[in-house]
Amino acid sequence: MSAFILFVGVSVAVFIIIRKMVSGARCKSKAKLHGKTVIVTGSNTGIGRETAVDLARRGARVILACRSQVRGEVAVAIVKRESRSSNVVFMQLDLASLKSVRTFAETFLKTEKRLDILINNAGIYMQGTTEDGLGLMFGVNHIGHFLLTNLLLDRLKECAPSRIVTVSSKLHESGNLDFSLLSAHKEFGTGDSFFDVLWIYSHSKLCNVLFTHELAKRLQGTNVTCYSLHPGVVNSDLVRHSRPVLRNIMKPIAAVFFKDVEAGAQTTLHCAVQEGIEGLSGQYFSNCAVNKVLPKARDDAVAKKLWEVSEKLCGLS
Ligand SMILES: NC(=O)c1ccc[n+]([C@@H]2O[C@H](COP(=O)([O-])OP(=O)(O)OC[C@H]3O[C@@H](n4cnc5c(N)ncnc54)[C@H](OP(=O)(O)O)[C@@H]3O)[C@@H](O)[C@H]2O)c1
Ligand SMILES: *[C@@H]1O[C@H](CO)[C@@H](O)[C@H](O)[C@H]1NC(C)=O
């Protein structure tokens, strides 16, 4: 009996220590955001919803930009309850449709006066095609956010100092951008195998880092700053479209060894509100600190090319 109690005690202690270790650094800023407006894309669940709760608690008006009206409205109720703020609204945005991105931006600019922080958080991990015939991961994770950011840029400039935060991933390190593949397939990779999907996702996350790199240059002197980041390995629902066998194997592992979504929101929050990081515009963060990226993730020529190709693909040039 006492051996059993000892076993349980040690197990609980080990679990608590592991959870403490995986949870990572926390956003230390106490910044309040009364009178400020924030957009969080993909905020009906996961890291995005936790980000929205924290920003609403700080007093911001928070726009949940989500593709599903039903899931978005449910999330509004949850965010309001958890933040004890009533200043939370849903606005429909499907990043897999350029038309939807344009409609969202028009509606937003017409009905809202300010934009202080734009958080490009939404992401998808599955193969497919967007309404406009782009690869789904390239289209949603990069192009949709590229167009959205550009359409909202003037408002961000008017409200400066303001920020643009784009949630990338450490997996961007295994990405690479083959522009000839892109012109042939409107995606930086092809195939449906486990590794194909992982790779295509990585390419899209490299786009997030290079987009932020180029954007920072274009924003010099405007007091609008931008950041990309890795949220950590987070126990969200991101892989909900992958095979059930894999998901079931991962579930118990994720519950112990992955960050929970609240911990996963900390680096996004750091980039969104931490005082004094304006000089680090264009950089990539992890665990609430700047991380040096590989040369391919700060290549000026590739970043510029990606920008120009992206402009063409969403009809901005
Ligand atoms: N989880 C991790 O370990 C991890 C690691 C590195 C980076 N990230 C990044 O973190 C970000 C948040 O992911 P998460 O882990 O919180 O995953 P999640 O729980 O799956 O949340 C993703 C969000 O994106 C939304 N979304 C997907 N496609 C969309 C579209 N076409 N238009 C608008 N919204 C769309 C989803 O909406 P629906 O509910 O309607 O599908 C959902 O709200 C993503 O950019 C992801 O790549 C996550
Ligand atoms: C940027 O902020 C600084 C410091 O507040 C201010 O002096 C400057 O005029 C601002 N520049 C623009 C373009 O708003």
mmCIF file of N, CA and C in Angstrom, residues 42 44 65-72 90-96 100 123-124 126 136 140 240-241:
data_model
loop_
_atom_site.group_PDB
_atom_site.id
_atom_site.type_symbol
_atom_site.label_atom_id
_atom_site.label_comp_id
_atom_site.label_asym_id
_atom_site.label_seq_id
_atom_site.Cartn_x
_atom_site.Cartn_y
_atom_site.Cartn_z
ATOM 1 N N GLY A 42 -8.223 33.216 -37.174
ATOM 2 C CA GLY A 42 -8.269 31.831 -36.697
ATOM 3 C C GLY A 42 -8.368 31.746 -35.193
ATOM 4 N N ASN A 44 -11.149 31.047 -33.298
ATOM 5 C CA ASN A 44 -12.264 30.296 -32.714
ATOM 6 C C ASN A 44 -11.780 29.121 -31.870
ATOM 7 N N ALA A 65 -11.561 36.969 -36.203
ATOM 8 C CA ALA A 65 -11.698 36.818 -37.656
ATOM 9 C C ALA A 65 -11.620 35.335 -37.990
ATOM 10 N N CYS A 66 -12.785 34.715 -38.168
ATOM 11 C CA CYS A 66 -12.852 33.259 -38.342
ATOM 12 C C CYS A 66 -13.709 32.919 -39.550
ATOM 13 N N ARG A 67 -13.480 31.722 -40.088
ATOM 14 C CA ARG A 67 -14.210 31.368 -41.320
ATOM 15 C C ARG A 67 -15.621 30.876 -41.065
ATOM 16 N N SER A 68 -15.853 30.273 -39.907
ATOM 17 C CA SER A 68 -17.187 29.735 -39.628
ATOM 18 C C SER A 68 -17.946 30.647 -38.678
ATOM 19 N N GLN A 69 -19.122 31.086 -39.113
ATOM 20 C CA GLN A 69 -19.966 31.950 -38.283
ATOM 21 C C GLN A 69 -20.343 31.232 -36.989
ATOM 22 N N VAL A 70 -20.722 29.954 -37.104
ATOM 23 C CA VAL A 70 -21.167 29.197 -35.927
ATOM 24 C C VAL A 70 -20.028 29.070 -34.911
ATOM 25 N N ARG A 71 -18.855 28.589 -35.391
ATOM 26 C CA ARG A 71 -17.721 28.418 -34.475
ATOM 27 C C ARG A 71 -17.234 29.770 -33.938
ATOM 28 N N GLY A 72 -17.330 30.798 -34.793
ATOM 29 C CA GLY A 72 -16.910 32.138 -34.384
ATOM 30 C C GLY A 72 -17.785 32.692 -33.269
ATOM 31 N N PHE A 90 -17.284 38.958 -33.586
ATOM 32 C CA PHE A 90 -16.936 38.044 -34.681
ATOM 33 C C PHE A 90 -17.054 38.778 -36.010
ATOM 34 N N MET A 91 -16.094 38.552 -36.908
ATOM 35 C CA MET A 91 -16.224 39.017 -38.294
ATOM 36 C C MET A 91 -15.763 37.891 -39.199
ATOM 37 N N GLN A 92 -16.549 37.595 -40.215
ATOM 38 C CA GLN A 92 -16.265 36.432 -41.046
ATOM 39 C C GLN A 92 -15.049 36.659 -41.952
ATOM 40 N N LEU A 93 -14.122 35.713 -41.921
ATOM 41 C CA LEU A 93 -12.929 35.770 -42.774
ATOM 42 C C LEU A 93 -12.509 34.355 -43.139
ATOM 43 N N ASP A 94 -12.574 34.053 -44.439
ATOM 44 C CA ASP A 94 -12.048 32.777 -44.927
ATOM 45 C C ASP A 94 -10.782 33.066 -45.719
ATOM 46 N N LEU A 95 -9.653 32.690 -45.164
ATOM 47 C CA LEU A 95 -8.370 33.000 -45.796
ATOM 48 C C LEU A 95 -8.118 32.162 -47.042
ATOM 49 N N ALA A 96 -8.968 31.164 -47.275
ATOM 50 C CA ALA A 96 -8.839 30.347 -48.487
ATOM 51 C C ALA A 96 -9.626 30.960 -49.647
ATOM 52 N N SER A 100 -13.170 36.687 -49.987
ATOM 53 C CA SER A 100 -13.538 36.804 -48.573
ATOM 54 C C SER A 100 -12.588 37.736 -47.827
ATOM 55 N N GLY A 123 -3.943 29.012 -39.285
ATOM 56 C CA GLY A 123 -3.051 28.126 -40.031
ATOM 57 C C GLY A 123 -3.756 26.816 -40.292
ATOM 58 N N ILE A 124 -3.366 26.184 -41.375
ATOM 59 C CA ILE A 124 -3.971 24.891 -41.695
ATOM 60 C C ILE A 124 -2.878 23.904 -42.048
ATOM 61 N N MET A 126 -3.106 20.659 -43.944
ATOM 62 C CA MET A 126 -3.694 19.611 -44.790
ATOM 63 C C MET A 126 -3.543 20.001 -46.249
ATOM 64 N N LEU A 136 -3.584 24.864 -50.700
ATOM 65 C CA LEU A 136 -4.315 25.306 -49.507
ATOM 66 C C LEU A 136 -3.389 25.885 -48.428
ATOM 67 N N VAL A 140 -3.681 29.728 -47.545
ATOM 68 C CA VAL A 140 -4.225 30.171 -46.247
ATOM 69 C C VAL A 140 -3.120 30.738 -45.357
ATOM 70 N N ARG A 240 -5.907 17.978 -36.866
ATOM 71 C CA ARG A 240 -7.195 17.268 -36.839
ATOM 72 C C ARG A 240 -7.539 16.591 -38.166
ATOM 73 N N HIS A 241 -6.900 17.049 -39.280
ATOM 74 C CA HIS A 241 -7.215 16.450 -40.573
ATOM 75 C C HIS A 241 -6.296 15.284 -40.925
#
